[in-house]
Short mmCIF file of C-alpha atoms and ligand atoms in Angstrom, two decimals:
data_model
loop_
_atom_site.label_atom_id
_atom_site.label_comp_id
_atom_site.label_asym_id
_atom_site.label_seq_id
_atom_site.Cartn_x
_atom_site.Cartn_y
_atom_site.Cartn_z
CA MET A 9 0.00 0.00 0.00
CA ASP A 10 1.20 3.49 -0.89
CA THR A 11 1.87 5.47 2.28
CA VAL A 12 0.78 8.75 0.63
CA GLN A 13 -2.99 9.08 0.72
CA LYS A 14 -5.07 12.07 -0.24
CA VAL A 15 -8.21 13.88 0.75
CA ASP A 16 -9.58 16.59 -1.54
CA VAL A 17 -11.60 19.43 -0.04
CA ILE A 18 -13.66 21.22 -2.66
CA LEU A 19 -14.78 24.52 -1.20
CA ASP A 20 -17.22 25.49 -3.97
CA GLU A 21 -19.18 22.28 -3.57
CA LYS A 22 -21.42 23.18 -0.68
CA ILE A 23 -23.50 20.38 0.80
CA GLY A 24 -25.55 22.13 3.47
CA VAL A 25 -25.29 23.56 6.96
CA ILE A 26 -24.38 20.89 9.51
CA SER A 27 -27.19 20.69 12.02
CA PRO A 28 -25.81 21.04 15.56
CA TYR A 29 -28.36 18.40 16.56
CA LEU A 30 -26.20 15.77 14.85
CA HIS A 31 -24.23 15.63 18.09
CA GLY A 32 -27.22 14.60 20.20
CA GLN A 33 -27.15 11.90 22.86
CA PHE A 34 -29.55 9.35 24.26
CA ALA A 35 -30.27 8.54 27.92
CA GLU A 36 -32.58 5.60 28.65
CA HIS A 37 -33.65 4.10 31.95
CA LEU A 38 -31.46 1.11 31.29
CA GLY A 39 -28.76 -0.56 33.37
CA GLU A 40 -26.66 1.98 35.25
CA LEU A 41 -27.35 4.98 33.06
CA VAL A 42 -29.91 6.89 35.08
CA TYR A 43 -29.39 5.20 38.46
CA PRO A 44 -26.62 5.83 39.51
CA GLY A 45 -25.09 7.34 36.35
CA LEU A 46 -27.12 10.54 36.23
CA TRP A 47 -29.07 10.45 39.44
CA VAL A 48 -27.49 9.75 42.82
CA GLY A 49 -30.01 11.65 44.95
CA GLU A 50 -29.58 14.67 47.14
CA ASN A 51 -28.49 12.67 50.19
CA SER A 52 -25.76 10.74 48.42
CA SER A 53 -22.13 10.90 49.54
CA ILE A 54 -21.34 11.26 45.83
CA PRO A 55 -21.08 14.99 45.05
CA ASN A 56 -24.31 16.08 43.40
CA ILE A 57 -26.26 19.11 42.25
CA ARG A 58 -29.74 18.61 43.67
CA GLY A 59 -29.40 14.87 43.10
CA LEU A 60 -27.67 14.99 39.69
CA ARG A 61 -24.18 13.50 39.70
CA LYS A 62 -21.91 16.55 39.67
CA ALA A 63 -19.00 14.87 37.90
CA VAL A 64 -21.27 14.01 34.96
CA VAL A 65 -22.56 17.57 34.68
CA ASP A 66 -18.99 18.91 34.91
CA ALA A 67 -17.75 16.49 32.25
CA LEU A 68 -20.58 17.24 29.82
CA GLU A 69 -20.71 21.03 30.13
CA PRO A 70 -17.64 21.62 27.90
CA LEU A 71 -19.12 19.44 25.15
CA HIS A 72 -22.09 21.81 24.74
CA LEU A 73 -24.28 18.89 23.73
CA PRO A 74 -27.24 20.12 21.68
CA VAL A 75 -29.98 17.65 22.60
CA ILE A 76 -30.64 14.62 24.82
CA ARG A 77 -33.27 11.98 24.06
CA TRP A 78 -35.10 10.46 27.07
CA PRO A 79 -36.55 8.23 28.68
CA GLY A 80 -36.06 5.47 26.05
CA GLY A 81 -35.71 3.40 23.95
CA CYS A 82 -37.87 0.44 24.69
CA PHE A 83 -38.40 1.80 28.19
CA ALA A 84 -40.39 4.72 26.77
CA ASP A 85 -43.28 2.60 25.51
CA GLY A 86 -43.89 1.30 29.03
CA TYR A 87 -43.33 4.64 30.76
CA HIS A 88 -46.17 6.66 32.26
CA TRP A 89 -45.03 10.22 32.78
CA ARG A 90 -47.26 10.90 35.78
CA ASP A 91 -45.26 8.30 37.72
CA GLY A 92 -42.27 10.63 37.48
CA VAL A 93 -43.69 13.97 38.70
CA GLY A 94 -44.64 15.19 42.14
CA PRO A 95 -42.95 14.62 45.49
CA ARG A 96 -40.26 12.00 45.00
CA ASN A 97 -41.13 10.11 48.16
CA GLN A 98 -44.65 9.52 46.83
CA ARG A 99 -43.72 8.24 43.40
CA PRO A 100 -44.63 4.64 42.57
CA LEU A 101 -42.15 1.81 42.29
CA ARG A 102 -42.50 0.12 38.91
CA VAL A 103 -40.77 -2.74 37.12
CA ASN A 104 -38.43 -1.93 34.25
CA TYR A 105 -39.65 -4.95 32.31
CA TYR A 106 -37.52 -4.35 29.24
CA TRP A 107 -34.26 -4.13 31.11
CA GLY A 108 -33.84 -6.98 33.55
CA MET A 109 -37.05 -6.47 35.56
CA ALA A 110 -35.06 -3.86 37.50
CA PRO A 111 -36.89 -1.70 40.06
CA GLU A 112 -37.84 1.69 38.62
CA PRO A 113 -38.30 4.10 41.51
CA ASN A 114 -39.27 7.04 39.27
CA LEU A 115 -36.94 9.35 41.20
CA PHE A 116 -35.71 10.75 37.89
CA GLY A 117 -38.68 12.09 35.95
CA THR A 118 -39.69 15.05 33.81
CA HIS A 119 -38.38 17.79 36.10
CA GLU A 120 -35.14 16.03 36.97
CA PHE A 121 -34.46 15.45 33.27
CA ILE A 122 -35.17 19.10 32.44
CA ALA A 123 -32.85 20.15 35.29
CA PHE A 124 -30.13 17.94 33.83
CA CYS A 125 -30.62 19.37 30.33
CA ARG A 126 -30.46 22.91 31.67
CA ALA A 127 -27.35 22.13 33.69
CA ILE A 128 -25.48 21.05 30.57
CA GLY A 129 -27.16 23.46 28.13
CA ALA A 130 -28.91 20.80 26.01
CA GLU A 131 -32.44 20.76 24.58
CA PRO A 132 -34.74 17.98 25.82
CA TYR A 133 -36.17 15.41 23.41
CA PHE A 134 -38.97 13.29 24.91
CA THR A 135 -39.99 9.89 23.59
CA GLY A 136 -43.73 9.41 24.07
CA ASN A 137 -45.42 6.18 25.05
CA VAL A 138 -47.43 4.90 22.12
CA GLY A 139 -47.07 1.16 22.65
CA SER A 140 -48.81 0.89 26.03
CA GLY A 141 -50.03 4.47 26.46
CA SER A 142 -52.87 6.43 24.92
CA PRO A 143 -53.12 9.53 22.74
CA GLN A 144 -54.70 11.24 25.76
CA GLU A 145 -51.72 10.41 27.99
CA LEU A 146 -49.16 11.73 25.52
CA GLY A 147 -51.26 14.81 24.74
CA ASP A 148 -51.49 15.51 28.48
CA TRP A 149 -47.71 15.30 28.83
CA VAL A 150 -47.28 17.89 26.08
CA GLU A 151 -49.79 20.17 27.80
CA TYR A 152 -48.14 19.63 31.19
CA CYS A 153 -44.78 20.64 29.79
CA ASN A 154 -45.70 23.45 27.46
CA PHE A 155 -48.96 25.18 28.35
CA ALA A 156 -48.58 28.62 29.92
CA GLY A 157 -52.29 29.33 30.50
CA ASP A 158 -54.66 28.07 33.17
CA SER A 159 -55.32 24.35 33.24
CA SER A 160 -55.10 21.54 35.75
CA PHE A 161 -51.89 20.33 34.10
CA SER A 162 -50.17 23.70 34.08
CA ALA A 163 -51.23 24.14 37.74
CA LEU A 164 -49.77 20.73 38.53
CA ARG A 165 -46.52 21.67 36.83
CA HIS A 166 -46.47 24.89 38.83
CA ALA A 167 -47.09 22.95 42.04
CA ASN A 168 -44.20 20.69 41.07
CA GLY A 169 -41.86 23.63 40.93
CA ALA A 170 -42.05 24.95 37.37
CA ALA A 171 -44.17 28.06 37.05
CA GLU A 172 -42.96 28.67 33.53
CA PRO A 173 -43.57 26.16 30.70
CA LEU A 174 -40.69 23.78 30.05
CA GLY A 175 -40.76 24.51 26.28
CA VAL A 176 -40.20 20.95 25.04
CA ARG A 177 -40.12 20.96 21.24
CA PHE A 178 -38.96 17.48 20.28
CA TRP A 179 -41.43 14.63 20.82
CA ALA A 180 -41.12 11.13 19.42
CA VAL A 181 -44.39 9.34 18.80
CA GLY A 182 -43.24 5.99 20.14
CA ASN A 183 -40.00 4.05 19.81
CA GLU A 184 -39.31 1.00 17.65
CA ASN A 185 -43.03 0.38 17.32
CA TRP A 186 -42.21 -2.42 14.87
CA GLY A 187 -40.66 -4.23 17.90
CA CYS A 188 -40.63 -3.44 21.63
CA GLY A 189 -42.97 -0.48 21.06
CA GLY A 190 -45.99 -2.61 20.21
CA ARG A 191 -45.06 -5.06 17.43
CA MET A 192 -47.00 -3.02 14.87
CA ASP A 193 -46.94 -3.39 11.12
CA PRO A 194 -46.16 -0.17 9.22
CA GLU A 195 -49.78 0.64 8.40
CA THR A 196 -50.94 0.12 12.00
CA TYR A 197 -48.13 2.38 13.17
CA ALA A 198 -48.89 5.05 10.58
CA ALA A 199 -52.55 5.11 11.65
CA THR A 200 -51.54 5.18 15.33
CA PHE A 201 -49.06 7.96 14.63
CA ALA A 202 -51.74 10.12 12.96
CA ARG A 203 -54.25 9.46 15.75
CA THR A 204 -51.75 10.23 18.52
CA ARG A 205 -50.25 13.24 16.78
CA THR A 206 -53.70 14.79 16.51
CA PHE A 207 -53.69 15.37 20.27
CA MET A 208 -50.18 16.83 20.53
CA PHE A 209 -50.89 20.54 20.35
CA ASN A 210 -48.70 23.60 20.00
CA TYR A 211 -48.96 25.49 23.26
CA SER A 212 -47.80 28.94 24.27
CA GLY A 213 -45.22 29.45 21.53
CA THR A 214 -43.69 25.97 21.59
CA ASN A 215 -44.50 24.11 18.39
CA VAL A 216 -44.32 20.33 18.60
CA HIS A 217 -41.71 18.77 16.34
CA ALA A 218 -43.20 15.29 16.00
CA ILE A 219 -40.78 12.48 15.28
CA ALA A 220 -42.24 9.31 13.80
CA CYS A 221 -40.76 5.88 14.38
CA GLY A 222 -38.52 4.91 11.49
CA ALA A 223 -36.85 1.72 10.44
CA SER A 224 -34.29 -0.57 11.95
CA GLY A 225 -31.22 -0.26 9.75
CA PRO A 226 -31.97 -0.98 6.10
CA ASP A 227 -35.67 -1.83 6.43
CA TRP A 228 -36.61 0.30 3.44
CA ALA A 229 -40.08 -1.32 3.36
CA TRP A 230 -40.96 0.16 6.79
CA THR A 231 -40.10 3.67 5.63
CA ARG A 232 -41.94 3.25 2.33
CA ARG A 233 -45.10 1.78 3.84
CA VAL A 234 -45.34 4.35 6.66
CA MET A 235 -44.81 7.24 4.22
CA ASP A 236 -47.17 5.73 1.67
CA TYR A 237 -49.95 5.23 4.20
CA LEU A 238 -49.71 8.75 5.54
CA LYS A 239 -49.51 10.28 2.07
CA ASN A 240 -51.99 8.20 0.14
CA LYS A 241 -54.43 6.43 2.45
CA HIS A 242 -57.48 8.55 1.76
CA TRP A 243 -55.96 11.82 2.99
CA ASP A 244 -52.50 13.29 2.84
CA ARG A 245 -51.36 13.23 6.48
CA LEU A 246 -47.62 13.54 5.85
CA GLY A 247 -47.59 17.10 7.17
CA MET A 248 -48.23 15.75 10.67
CA MET A 249 -44.72 14.34 10.72
CA GLN A 250 -41.78 16.72 11.14
CA SER A 251 -39.12 14.01 11.22
CA LEU A 252 -38.71 10.29 10.75
CA ALA A 253 -36.16 8.52 12.97
CA ALA A 254 -34.22 5.44 11.89
CA HIS A 255 -31.95 3.34 14.16
CA TYR A 256 -28.65 1.77 13.17
CA TYR A 257 -26.22 -0.13 15.37
CA CYS A 258 -22.86 -1.63 14.45
CA GLY A 259 -22.98 -5.13 15.87
CA SER A 260 -19.73 -6.22 17.40
CA ALA A 261 -16.87 -8.06 15.79
CA GLY A 262 -14.94 -9.55 18.71
CA THR A 263 -15.61 -8.02 22.12
CA ALA A 264 -15.42 -4.42 23.28
CA ILE A 265 -11.69 -4.65 24.04
CA GLU A 266 -10.49 -7.79 22.22
CA TYR A 267 -10.47 -7.89 18.47
CA THR A 268 -8.24 -8.85 15.60
CA PRO A 269 -7.16 -6.43 12.87
CA ASP A 270 -9.85 -7.92 10.62
CA GLN A 271 -12.48 -7.44 13.31
CA TRP A 272 -11.30 -3.84 13.66
CA LEU A 273 -11.87 -3.33 9.94
CA GLU A 274 -15.23 -5.08 10.03
CA LEU A 275 -16.57 -2.78 12.74
CA LEU A 276 -15.30 0.36 11.04
CA SER A 277 -16.78 -0.81 7.74
CA LYS A 278 -20.13 -1.14 9.47
CA ALA A 279 -19.76 2.38 10.84
CA SER A 280 -18.98 3.77 7.39
CA ALA A 281 -22.05 1.93 6.04
CA MET A 282 -24.17 4.59 7.78
CA GLU A 283 -23.72 6.15 4.33
CA GLY A 284 -26.00 3.49 2.82
CA ILE A 285 -28.58 3.83 5.58
CA ILE A 286 -28.91 7.59 5.12
CA THR A 287 -28.87 7.51 1.35
CA GLY A 288 -31.35 4.63 1.20
CA HIS A 289 -33.92 6.08 3.59
CA ARG A 290 -33.64 9.59 2.21
CA ALA A 291 -34.28 8.25 -1.31
CA VAL A 292 -37.50 6.58 -0.17
CA MET A 293 -38.58 9.68 1.76
CA ASP A 294 -37.89 11.84 -1.30
CA GLU A 295 -40.38 9.79 -3.34
CA PHE A 296 -43.18 10.95 -1.03
CA ASP A 297 -41.75 14.27 0.14
CA PRO A 298 -39.64 15.68 -2.70
CA GLN A 299 -39.52 19.14 -1.10
CA ARG A 300 -37.89 17.58 2.01
CA HIS A 301 -40.25 19.11 4.54
CA ILE A 302 -39.76 15.96 6.62
CA LYS A 303 -36.35 15.55 8.18
CA LEU A 304 -34.35 12.38 8.61
CA ILE A 305 -33.08 11.59 12.10
CA VAL A 306 -30.97 8.69 13.38
CA ASP A 307 -31.94 8.77 17.04
CA GLU A 308 -30.09 5.59 18.01
CA TRP A 309 -26.69 4.73 16.62
CA GLY A 310 -23.39 3.36 17.82
CA THR A 311 -21.41 0.20 18.47
CA TRP A 312 -23.00 -2.71 20.30
CA HIS A 313 -20.53 -5.16 21.89
CA PRO A 314 -21.09 -8.17 24.13
CA VAL A 315 -21.78 -7.07 27.72
CA GLU A 316 -18.65 -6.86 29.86
CA GLN A 317 -18.04 -9.96 31.96
CA GLY A 318 -19.28 -9.59 35.52
CA LYS A 319 -21.93 -7.04 34.57
CA PRO A 320 -25.64 -7.97 34.25
CA ALA A 321 -26.61 -8.93 30.70
CA SER A 322 -29.57 -6.54 30.75
CA GLY A 323 -27.37 -3.52 31.56
CA LEU A 324 -25.58 -3.33 28.17
CA TYR A 325 -22.34 -2.13 29.81
CA GLN A 326 -19.34 -2.07 27.50
CA GLN A 327 -15.87 -0.56 27.48
CA ASN A 328 -14.97 1.92 24.79
CA THR A 329 -11.66 1.84 22.92
CA MET A 330 -9.85 3.57 20.07
CA ARG A 331 -11.94 1.37 17.78
CA ASP A 332 -15.17 2.91 19.08
CA ALA A 333 -13.63 6.36 18.74
CA CYS A 334 -12.80 5.72 15.08
CA ALA A 335 -16.32 4.31 14.52
CA ALA A 336 -17.78 7.51 16.01
CA ALA A 337 -15.52 9.70 13.88
CA LEU A 338 -16.43 7.87 10.67
CA THR A 339 -20.13 8.11 11.49
CA LEU A 340 -20.00 11.82 12.31
CA ASP A 341 -18.09 12.39 9.05
CA VAL A 342 -20.83 10.53 7.13
CA PHE A 343 -23.42 12.77 8.79
CA ASN A 344 -21.48 15.87 7.76
CA ASN A 345 -21.24 14.63 4.20
CA HIS A 346 -25.05 14.33 4.22
CA ALA A 347 -25.70 17.65 5.92
CA ASP A 348 -28.45 18.27 3.37
CA LYS A 349 -30.30 15.11 4.38
CA ILE A 350 -29.94 14.57 8.10
CA PHE A 351 -31.17 16.81 10.91
CA MET A 352 -30.50 15.03 14.21
CA ALA A 353 -28.65 12.01 15.53
CA ASN A 354 -28.39 10.55 19.03
CA LEU A 355 -25.55 8.31 20.10
CA ALA A 356 -26.61 5.31 22.19
CA GLN A 357 -26.06 5.92 25.07
CA LEU A 358 -24.74 8.59 27.42
CA ILE A 359 -23.33 6.74 30.49
CA ASN A 360 -22.41 3.07 31.14
CA VAL A 361 -24.63 1.79 28.32
CA LEU A 362 -23.43 0.77 24.84
CA GLN A 363 -21.14 3.37 23.19
CA SER A 364 -21.14 5.84 26.04
CA LEU A 365 -19.42 9.18 26.39
CA LEU A 366 -18.82 8.62 30.10
CA LEU A 367 -18.25 5.67 32.42
CA VAL A 368 -18.98 5.96 36.13
CA HIS A 369 -18.14 3.74 39.07
CA GLU A 370 -18.89 4.70 42.65
CA GLU A 371 -17.75 8.35 42.83
CA LYS A 372 -15.51 8.14 39.76
CA CYS A 373 -16.40 9.39 36.30
CA ILE A 374 -14.18 9.04 33.23
CA ALA A 375 -14.41 10.19 29.63
CA THR A 376 -14.24 7.53 26.93
CA PRO A 377 -12.33 7.84 23.64
CA THR A 378 -15.71 8.49 21.99
CA TYR A 379 -16.16 11.52 24.27
CA HIS A 380 -12.97 12.98 22.85
CA VAL A 381 -14.23 12.56 19.29
CA PHE A 382 -17.35 14.56 20.10
CA ASP A 383 -15.12 17.20 21.65
CA LEU A 384 -12.86 17.26 18.59
CA TYR A 385 -15.78 17.58 16.18
CA GLN A 386 -17.47 20.54 17.91
CA PRO A 387 -16.34 23.14 15.32
CA HIS A 388 -18.38 21.35 12.62
CA ARG A 389 -21.63 22.28 14.35
CA GLY A 390 -23.55 24.89 12.41
CA ALA A 391 -20.80 25.11 9.76
CA GLN A 392 -21.26 24.82 6.01
CA ALA A 393 -20.30 21.31 4.94
CA VAL A 394 -18.25 21.20 1.75
CA ARG A 395 -17.40 18.22 -0.39
CA CYS A 396 -14.55 16.12 1.00
CA VAL A 397 -13.42 13.30 -1.27
CA ALA A 398 -11.11 10.52 -0.13
CA ASN A 399 -8.81 9.78 -3.05
CA ALA A 400 -7.33 6.92 -1.11
CA GLU A 401 -6.93 3.17 -1.21
CA THR A 402 -9.58 0.80 0.03
CA VAL A 403 -8.64 -1.40 2.96
CA SER A 404 -9.67 -5.01 3.03
CA ASP A 405 -10.43 -7.59 5.70
CA GLY A 406 -10.73 -10.45 3.24
CA GLY A 407 -14.40 -9.95 2.43
CA ALA A 408 -16.19 -10.17 5.78
CA SER A 409 -16.98 -6.45 5.76
CA ALA A 410 -18.45 -6.52 2.29
CA ILE A 411 -20.81 -9.27 3.37
CA ALA A 412 -21.66 -7.59 6.67
CA CYS A 413 -22.29 -4.22 5.02
CA GLN A 414 -23.92 -4.89 1.67
CA GLU A 415 -27.46 -4.96 3.01
CA GLN A 416 -27.06 -1.42 4.38
CA TYR A 417 -27.06 -0.17 0.78
CA ALA A 418 -30.23 -0.07 -1.31
CA ASP A 419 -28.32 -1.42 -4.33
CA GLY A 420 -26.71 -4.18 -2.25
CA HIS A 421 -23.19 -2.91 -2.94
CA PHE A 422 -20.80 -1.83 -0.18
CA PRO A 423 -18.30 0.55 -1.78
CA GLY A 424 -15.57 -0.32 0.72
CA LEU A 425 -13.74 1.39 3.52
CA LYS A 426 -11.05 3.88 2.50
CA ILE A 427 -7.84 4.03 4.52
CA VAL A 428 -8.58 7.70 5.09
CA GLN A 429 -12.10 9.08 5.19
CA GLY A 430 -13.34 12.38 6.51
CA SER A 431 -15.42 15.51 6.17
CA ALA A 432 -14.88 19.25 5.87
CA SER A 433 -16.78 22.37 6.83
CA VAL A 434 -16.37 26.13 6.87
CA LYS A 435 -17.62 28.61 9.47
CA ASP A 436 -16.69 32.28 9.77
CA GLY A 437 -13.85 31.82 7.28
CA ASN A 438 -12.35 28.89 9.21
CA LEU A 439 -11.88 25.53 7.59
CA CYS A 440 -12.31 22.40 9.70
CA VAL A 441 -11.28 19.03 8.26
CA THR A 442 -11.62 15.79 10.19
CA VAL A 443 -10.07 12.56 8.96
CA CYS A 444 -9.85 9.03 10.34
CA ASN A 445 -7.04 6.65 9.49
CA THR A 446 -9.14 3.51 9.47
CA HIS A 447 -6.24 1.06 9.27
CA PRO A 448 -5.25 -0.71 12.49
CA THR A 449 -1.53 -0.89 11.65
CA GLN A 450 -0.69 1.29 8.65
CA PRO A 451 0.39 4.91 9.20
CA VAL A 452 -0.10 7.24 6.24
CA GLU A 453 1.32 10.44 4.85
CA LEU A 454 -1.87 12.38 4.43
CA GLU A 455 -2.26 15.18 1.93
CA ILE A 456 -5.24 17.45 2.43
CA ASP A 457 -5.69 19.38 -0.78
CA VAL A 458 -7.92 22.39 -0.28
CA HIS A 459 -9.14 23.33 -3.75
CA GLY A 460 -10.11 26.91 -4.36
CA THR A 461 -7.98 28.76 -1.81
CA ASN A 462 -4.59 29.08 -0.22
CA LEU A 463 -3.93 28.28 3.40
CA ASP A 464 -0.94 29.57 5.32
CA GLU A 465 -1.11 27.42 8.39
CA ALA A 466 -3.42 25.23 10.37
CA GLU A 467 -3.80 23.73 13.81
CA ASP A 468 -3.54 19.96 14.17
CA ILE A 469 -5.17 18.02 17.04
CA ARG A 470 -5.52 14.27 17.04
CA LEU A 471 -6.72 11.27 18.99
CA ALA A 472 -4.16 8.50 18.63
CA HIS A 473 -2.55 5.68 20.57
CA ASP A 474 0.08 3.05 19.79
CA ASP A 475 -2.26 0.30 20.97
CA VAL A 476 -5.44 -0.15 18.93
CA HIS A 477 -7.11 -1.64 22.02
CA ALA A 478 -6.34 1.39 24.18
CA HIS A 479 -9.09 2.65 26.46
CA ASN A 480 -9.54 4.65 29.63
CA THR A 481 -10.08 2.98 32.98
CA PHE A 482 -10.97 4.22 36.46
CA ASP A 483 -7.32 3.73 37.45
CA ASN A 484 -5.96 5.26 34.29
CA PRO A 485 -8.55 7.76 33.06
CA ASN A 486 -6.30 9.64 30.62
CA GLU A 487 -4.73 6.77 28.71
CA VAL A 488 -6.54 8.02 25.60
CA SER A 489 -6.92 11.76 25.27
CA LEU A 490 -6.57 14.50 22.70
CA SER A 491 -3.11 15.69 21.73
CA ARG A 492 -2.00 19.25 22.34
CA PRO A 493 -2.59 21.53 19.33
CA GLU A 494 0.35 21.73 16.92
CA ARG A 495 1.04 24.22 14.18
CA LEU A 496 1.05 22.91 10.66
CA MET A 497 2.40 24.89 7.71
CA ALA A 498 0.62 24.62 4.38
CA ARG A 499 2.33 24.78 1.02
CA ASP A 500 0.03 26.57 -1.42
CA HIS A 501 -3.24 24.77 -0.82
CA ILE A 502 -1.88 21.48 0.49
CA LEU A 503 -1.49 20.38 4.11
CA ARG A 504 0.80 17.40 4.69
CA VAL A 505 0.33 15.39 7.86
CA ALA A 506 1.83 12.18 9.18
CA LEU A 507 -1.21 10.30 10.40
CA PRO A 508 -0.65 7.29 12.65
CA ALA A 509 -2.63 4.09 12.22
CA ALA A 510 -5.99 3.93 13.98
CA SER A 511 -6.30 7.65 14.64
CA VAL A 512 -8.60 10.63 14.25
CA LEU A 513 -7.33 14.01 13.12
CA ARG A 514 -8.74 17.50 13.07
CA VAL A 515 -7.07 20.34 11.24
CA MET A 516 -8.38 23.89 11.35
CA GLY A 517 -7.13 26.92 9.51
CA LYS A 518 -8.17 30.38 8.39
CA LEU A 519 -9.01 30.54 4.70
CA ASN A 520 -7.32 33.30 2.68
O1 LIG B 607 -30.33 1.33 23.04
C1 LIG B 607 -30.80 0.12 23.54
C2 LIG B 607 -32.10 -0.32 22.88
O2 LIG B 607 -31.87 -0.56 21.53
C3 LIG B 607 -33.23 0.67 22.89
O3 LIG B 607 -33.98 0.64 24.05
C4 LIG B 607 -34.06 0.23 21.73
O4 LIG B 607 -34.79 1.28 21.17
C5 LIG B 607 -33.05 -0.39 20.78
O5 LIG B 607 -33.47 -1.60 20.31
#
């Protein structure tokens, strides 16, 4: 393989403005995420801010996360919001029947979640209960949160400590209603969506952004049949839907911390196949909504490894290595390259569950390699995405990736994983290019060719480690962290960078 690999940035090919909501997160009542990840309670010996784990708030504040999805996931379609408001010592104890029959004390409910969002500066995104709830129940929750006038629900909210409306815009109408959310067929869901949505009103200046349940991975038929029903079944009801949310997980190759070079490549190939998922669903949506009034969301994505030994199977706890970091980088780059098609995305999940940003144990809280990728990619938010083409070699794992990834593409063809892949954006005259070296052992001499301008210099920050299995632990929390910024000189319009194997790079520079 040639060690010189190239990425071309074409400034006049504008894709669209990168929605800041692409960096959203997901927090479900699952395993250790809420209890004790987010919520330790006011009387805990663990430092807290009115019950919220302080170390989590402190760690997340600098990420400026745009939006958090809550309370599920599968949990949402069994959740009754009234259980989670009012005096905490009077809230009912329920069974979290999706996740290990764990006790659900309802200590963390609507107001605690809003307090958490406010503490970290994120917008709330609520998933409504459609599977076991009623249109009335979900409509009441919207009114409780958003109505400023006189009503029993606004009075109840006031009595529960919030005189002003909570201003919740994002509402999902169910979760995975093809599965844990009610085992519905697409037409049943579409009819249920329209019925439920009818009772979700815009109150007091907060317009509901209703998010319909989308497909699991490449289930194009779900998307087509839901859209078709709403558009063509007697009346055109498509306008009731503001977004459609697909889910896509990268199933593990190996375990979270043990994998071969081929398994490394297989997982990263799956991450890069997000390309096929977005392109495929957007194409179907465009057939019914050519003006693109309806937005595409991926409100669950990430890597899904076998549960760590010694942890309960239902808790979905996994470590997070350089491989997960590269998977996150590749996925965020795919989102940027489809800035015209995708509006929001939510990594699954925030703490101690699946591909988390943070891991907590007792009073300790550490940032994962994936956390550092979200930190590195912050400058892309709200920037104009421009075309970024990897003129680089394809890496191979002997064919397993092609087989694992072909179904994510509507034409059944996986184009392959390039040794370098990335994205580029411009904001306020500053160029930001992010690139992942996807190879587990091969360093490259990377050339970033910025067509259409000259650059004098740039700043280089990277996430890299000699060991592809590297991860942070409670004893060694900074094993993987971002490098210090270095100055990089450009010659004409080309930046040359030595990029280690298995690494993520960000370069930023002022355009002339
Ligand atoms: O993120 C874990 C689970 O995965 C969610 O609860 C569900 O929506 C999905 O199947």
